[in-house]
């Protein structure tokens, strides 16, 4: 009896299947749509509020650009999008579904790539679209300065913040394997500690706050605190790479439980 050689699928095919499964799971759970709704309300809502307050700003002779609406909105609305990313990573650990997932995709490196790519890109695309909507809304309401160059620059910075934040969320989620723990960690690193530590008036706390990923995000969106674009980029990329490295090692080496 002649044995028939079975050809295993190549890396692109396995990654494509894993990515398709991640996309199917992401778009068919209700929490994804609730997170997107929360992000839309926050980002566009802040844009509308800023537009209606523009008359007060205009009285001082400092009319803000329309792109400020999307940037301020994303500063807070990003957390709804990060919850979306975190749930895509951690839900299977809570339900126990991670075991069959690893059986169906035993090449964990490709599963990591798919799990990093699909939710992060989806959240980033949604955030950029919502920021643009907020910018256009502010422009229509208050006739704020609006130019293609400013919009492109603003949306590029928004995308950078969301990509780095999403990668950070994936890494922390894979490392902690807990939605609550990962959400608290990301929330502290991205928003609470960068604002809280300098408020104590202690120099070493202020210096520590400037090393957190949220400080880079704040600079990208609001132009604060005093640092360069290179320093802000290094914070975002460095923390994202560290989180993905630790979380990826956890996925590759630890048992499913």
Tab-separated table of C-alpha atoms in Angstrom:
chain	number	residue	atom	x	y	z
A	1	UNK	CA	0.000	0.000	0.000
A	2	UNK	CA	1.477	3.326	-1.091
A	3	UNK	CA	1.568	6.082	1.487
A	4	UNK	CA	0.203	9.409	0.326
A	5	UNK	CA	2.197	12.419	1.411
A	6	UNK	CA	0.063	15.138	2.934
A	7	UNK	CA	1.346	18.596	2.215
A	8	UNK	CA	1.011	20.947	5.155
A	9	UNK	CA	-0.318	24.443	4.436
A	10	UNK	CA	2.304	27.162	4.209
A	11	UNK	CA	2.805	30.020	6.620
A	12	UNK	CA	0.736	32.561	4.617
A	13	UNK	CA	-2.206	30.150	4.447
A	14	UNK	CA	-2.121	29.391	8.173
A	15	UNK	CA	-1.833	33.072	9.047
A	16	UNK	CA	-4.683	33.911	6.675
A	17	UNK	CA	-6.918	31.335	8.317
A	18	UNK	CA	-6.017	32.516	11.810
A	19	UNK	CA	-6.605	36.151	10.855
A	20	UNK	CA	-9.947	35.279	9.261
A	21	UNK	CA	-10.985	33.465	12.445
A	22	UNK	CA	-9.962	36.460	14.565
A	23	UNK	CA	-11.931	38.819	12.318
A	24	UNK	CA	-15.002	36.581	12.417
A	25	UNK	CA	-14.871	36.371	16.202
A	26	UNK	CA	-14.280	40.106	16.575
A	27	UNK	CA	-17.228	41.206	14.473
A	28	UNK	CA	-19.735	38.653	15.768
A	29	UNK	CA	-19.584	39.437	19.500
A	30	UNK	CA	-21.783	42.174	20.962
A	31	UNK	CA	-19.028	43.653	23.114
A	32	UNK	CA	-17.198	44.807	19.978
A	33	UNK	CA	-20.162	46.909	18.882
A	34	UNK	CA	-20.760	48.271	22.380
A	35	UNK	CA	-17.120	49.365	22.542
A	36	UNK	CA	-17.376	51.027	19.135
A	37	UNK	CA	-20.564	52.804	20.218
A	38	UNK	CA	-18.874	54.063	23.394
A	39	UNK	CA	-15.891	55.273	21.375
A	40	UNK	CA	-18.162	57.042	18.871
A	41	UNK	CA	-20.156	58.804	21.575
A	42	UNK	CA	-16.994	59.902	23.386
A	43	UNK	CA	-14.863	61.009	20.434
A	44	UNK	CA	-17.561	62.691	18.358
A	45	UNK	CA	-19.324	64.009	21.462
A	46	UNK	CA	-16.189	65.790	22.664
A	47	UNK	CA	-15.793	67.222	19.164
A	48	UNK	CA	-19.308	68.657	19.286
A	49	UNK	CA	-18.749	70.137	22.762
A	50	UNK	CA	-15.490	71.723	21.655
A	51	UNK	CA	-17.160	73.202	18.566
A	52	UNK	CA	-19.939	74.801	20.596
A	53	UNK	CA	-17.362	76.239	23.010
A	54	UNK	CA	-15.265	77.649	20.170
A	55	UNK	CA	-17.008	81.035	20.400
A	56	UNK	CA	-15.571	81.525	23.896
A	57	UNK	CA	-12.132	80.557	22.620
A	58	UNK	CA	-12.543	82.843	19.615
A	59	UNK	CA	-13.209	85.809	21.931
A	60	UNK	CA	-9.604	85.503	23.126
A	61	UNK	CA	-8.333	85.559	19.559
A	62	UNK	CA	-7.165	81.926	19.654
A	63	UNK	CA	-9.380	79.887	17.352
A	64	UNK	CA	-8.447	76.192	17.640
A	65	UNK	CA	-8.096	74.040	14.532
A	66	UNK	CA	-10.879	71.597	13.781
A	67	UNK	CA	-8.408	68.744	14.261
A	68	UNK	CA	-8.281	69.513	17.994
A	69	UNK	CA	-11.765	67.999	18.252
A	70	UNK	CA	-10.604	64.560	17.148
A	71	UNK	CA	-7.395	64.705	19.169
A	72	UNK	CA	-9.116	65.602	22.438
A	73	UNK	CA	-11.807	63.022	21.721
A	74	UNK	CA	-9.314	60.235	21.112
A	75	UNK	CA	-7.475	61.103	24.327
A	76	UNK	CA	-10.458	59.719	26.233
A	77	UNK	CA	-12.242	57.648	23.602
A	78	UNK	CA	-9.181	55.470	23.024
A	79	UNK	CA	-10.022	53.496	26.150
A	80	UNK	CA	-13.223	52.119	24.655
A	81	UNK	CA	-11.126	50.938	21.707
A	82	UNK	CA	-8.478	49.468	24.006
A	83	UNK	CA	-11.202	47.540	25.832
A	84	UNK	CA	-12.221	46.127	22.443
A	85	UNK	CA	-8.638	44.945	21.871
A	86	UNK	CA	-8.282	43.551	25.387
A	87	UNK	CA	-11.489	41.550	25.164
A	88	UNK	CA	-10.355	40.058	21.858
A	89	UNK	CA	-7.272	38.743	23.652
A	90	UNK	CA	-8.510	37.810	27.129
A	91	UNK	CA	-12.077	36.531	26.656
A	92	UNK	CA	-10.936	33.070	25.615
A	93	UNK	CA	-8.913	32.652	28.788
A	94	UNK	CA	-11.988	33.473	30.883
A	95	UNK	CA	-14.254	31.094	28.953
A	96	UNK	CA	-11.708	28.301	28.480
A	97	UNK	CA	-11.995	28.548	24.703
A	98	UNK	CA	-8.256	29.159	24.429
A	99	UNK	CA	-7.622	25.395	24.546
A	100	UNK	CA	-9.454	24.533	21.297
A	101	UNK	CA	-8.033	27.678	19.705
A	102	UNK	CA	-4.500	26.444	20.361
A	103	UNK	CA	-5.459	23.006	19.049
A	104	UNK	CA	-6.801	24.481	15.814
A	105	UNK	CA	-3.783	26.777	15.428
A	106	UNK	CA	-0.863	24.969	17.053
A	107	UNK	CA	1.658	27.332	15.446
A	108	UNK	CA	1.439	29.846	18.254
A	109	UNK	CA	3.659	32.403	16.583
A	110	UNK	CA	1.144	32.771	13.766
A	111	UNK	CA	-1.715	32.919	16.247
A	112	UNK	CA	0.134	35.714	18.041
A	113	UNK	CA	0.602	37.589	14.765
A	114	UNK	CA	-3.086	37.264	13.884
A	115	UNK	CA	-4.217	38.200	17.384
A	116	UNK	CA	-1.966	41.250	17.303
A	117	UNK	CA	-2.838	42.357	13.779
A	118	UNK	CA	-6.615	42.022	13.489
A	119	UNK	CA	-7.988	43.717	16.640
A	120	UNK	CA	-5.315	46.427	16.693
A	121	UNK	CA	-5.851	47.389	13.058
A	122	UNK	CA	-9.631	47.276	13.490
A	123	UNK	CA	-9.517	49.529	16.566
A	124	UNK	CA	-7.062	51.907	14.876
A	125	UNK	CA	-9.174	52.193	11.722
A	126	UNK	CA	-12.285	52.875	13.797
A	127	UNK	CA	-10.477	55.479	15.905
A	128	UNK	CA	-9.084	57.323	12.875
A	129	UNK	CA	-12.515	57.350	11.216
A	130	UNK	CA	-14.167	58.670	14.384
A	131	UNK	CA	-11.481	61.343	14.814
A	132	UNK	CA	-12.069	62.485	11.238
A	133	UNK	CA	-15.816	62.572	11.906
A	134	UNK	CA	-15.214	64.714	14.995
A	135	UNK	CA	-12.991	67.082	12.998
A	136	UNK	CA	-15.580	67.498	10.244
A	137	UNK	CA	-18.368	67.956	12.793
A	138	UNK	CA	-16.431	70.693	14.605
A	139	UNK	CA	-15.675	72.393	11.286
A	140	UNK	CA	-19.328	72.340	10.223
A	141	UNK	CA	-20.619	73.619	13.562
A	142	UNK	CA	-18.121	76.388	14.288
A	143	UNK	CA	-16.269	76.915	10.984
A	144	UNK	CA	-12.946	76.126	12.637
A	145	UNK	CA	-9.733	76.153	10.558
A	146	UNK	CA	-9.651	72.984	8.476
A	147	UNK	CA	-6.936	72.066	5.980
A	148	UNK	CA	-5.998	68.731	4.370
A	149	UNK	CA	-2.424	69.020	5.619
A	150	UNK	CA	-3.464	69.557	9.229
A	151	UNK	CA	-5.983	66.717	9.004
A	152	UNK	CA	-3.423	64.285	7.565
A	153	UNK	CA	-0.895	65.172	10.264
A	154	UNK	CA	-3.494	64.882	13.035
A	155	UNK	CA	-4.868	61.546	11.843
A	156	UNK	CA	-1.324	60.188	11.506
A	157	UNK	CA	-0.643	61.006	15.160
A	158	UNK	CA	-3.994	59.534	16.183
A	159	UNK	CA	-3.157	56.327	14.304
A	160	UNK	CA	0.271	56.136	15.971
A	161	UNK	CA	-1.263	56.449	19.444
A	162	UNK	CA	-3.923	53.826	18.727
A	163	UNK	CA	-1.495	51.370	17.134
A	164	UNK	CA	0.922	51.623	20.052
A	165	UNK	CA	-1.869	51.512	22.625
A	166	UNK	CA	-3.462	48.523	20.942
A	167	UNK	CA	-0.164	46.628	20.845
A	168	UNK	CA	0.374	47.469	24.519
A	169	UNK	CA	-3.110	46.142	25.326
A	170	UNK	CA	-2.497	42.894	23.425
A	171	UNK	CA	0.795	42.316	25.191
A	172	UNK	CA	-0.574	43.047	28.662
A	173	UNK	CA	-3.666	40.929	27.975
A	174	UNK	CA	-1.606	37.931	26.887
A	175	UNK	CA	0.722	38.347	29.854
A	176	UNK	CA	-1.928	38.706	32.572
A	177	UNK	CA	-4.678	36.631	30.907
A	178	UNK	CA	-7.250	38.637	32.856
A	179	UNK	CA	-9.539	41.286	31.402
A	180	UNK	CA	-9.868	43.184	34.686
A	181	UNK	CA	-6.163	43.070	35.506
A	182	UNK	CA	-5.085	43.996	31.992
A	183	UNK	CA	-7.629	46.817	31.766
A	184	UNK	CA	-6.499	48.289	35.089
A	185	UNK	CA	-2.846	48.060	34.040
A	186	UNK	CA	-3.370	49.700	30.652
A	187	UNK	CA	-5.619	52.384	32.149
A	188	UNK	CA	-2.972	53.251	34.743
A	189	UNK	CA	-0.118	53.334	32.225
A	190	UNK	CA	-2.020	55.255	29.543
A	191	UNK	CA	-4.004	57.836	31.489
A	192	UNK	CA	-3.985	57.847	35.282
A	193	UNK	CA	-0.287	57.769	36.217
A	194	UNK	CA	0.973	60.197	33.507
A	195	UNK	CA	-1.438	62.833	34.855
A	196	UNK	CA	-1.311	61.859	38.541
A	197	UNK	CA	2.394	61.472	39.274
A	198	UNK	CA	3.453	65.047	38.314
A	199	UNK	CA	0.598	66.438	40.446
A	200	UNK	CA	2.335	65.334	43.664
A	201	UNK	CA	5.057	67.930	43.155
A	202	UNK	CA	7.819	65.401	43.783
A	203	UNK	CA	10.544	65.470	41.159
A	204	UNK	CA	11.220	61.739	40.990
A	205	UNK	CA	7.494	61.067	40.541
A	206	UNK	CA	7.332	63.623	37.746
A	207	UNK	CA	10.393	62.042	36.102
A	208	UNK	CA	8.790	58.601	36.395
A	209	UNK	CA	5.592	59.889	34.837
A	210	UNK	CA	7.538	61.095	31.805
A	211	UNK	CA	8.726	57.539	31.158
A	212	UNK	CA	5.242	56.051	30.833
A	213	UNK	CA	3.578	55.260	27.495
A	214	UNK	CA	0.638	57.534	28.230
A	215	UNK	CA	3.001	60.517	28.334
A	216	UNK	CA	4.020	59.814	24.754
A	217	UNK	CA	0.363	59.517	23.776
A	218	UNK	CA	-0.469	62.818	25.489
A	219	UNK	CA	2.340	64.542	23.615
A	220	UNK	CA	1.200	63.091	20.292
A	221	UNK	CA	-2.381	64.273	20.820
A	222	UNK	CA	-2.085	67.408	22.949
A	223	UNK	CA	1.519	68.563	22.507
A	224	UNK	CA	2.325	68.157	26.198
A	225	UNK	CA	4.539	67.809	28.195
A	226	UNK	CA	7.838	69.284	26.998
A	227	UNK	CA	9.528	66.593	24.920
A	228	UNK	CA	10.544	65.915	21.343
A	229	UNK	CA	8.755	63.848	18.729
A	230	UNK	CA	11.577	61.314	18.922
A	231	UNK	CA	11.170	60.898	22.675
A	232	UNK	CA	7.394	60.488	22.383
A	233	UNK	CA	7.799	57.933	19.593
A	234	UNK	CA	10.412	56.035	21.596
A	235	UNK	CA	8.043	55.810	24.567
A	236	UNK	CA	5.169	54.518	22.455
A	237	UNK	CA	7.224	52.026	20.453
A	238	UNK	CA	9.372	50.898	23.384
A	239	UNK	CA	6.471	50.123	25.707
A	240	UNK	CA	4.480	48.447	22.937
A	241	UNK	CA	7.458	46.273	21.975
A	242	UNK	CA	8.133	45.353	25.619
A	243	UNK	CA	4.505	44.393	26.228
A	244	UNK	CA	4.233	42.355	23.020
A	245	UNK	CA	7.529	40.632	23.796
A	246	UNK	CA	6.449	39.606	27.302
A	247	UNK	CA	2.908	38.715	26.256
A	248	UNK	CA	4.120	36.824	23.214
A	249	UNK	CA	6.559	34.824	25.330
A	250	UNK	CA	3.679	33.977	27.658
A	251	UNK	CA	1.555	32.726	24.773
A	252	UNK	CA	4.400	30.729	23.244
A	253	UNK	CA	5.699	29.064	26.402
A	254	UNK	CA	2.941	28.821	28.985
A	255	UNK	CA	0.141	26.270	29.059
A	256	UNK	CA	-3.344	27.316	28.037
A	257	UNK	CA	-4.627	27.275	31.619
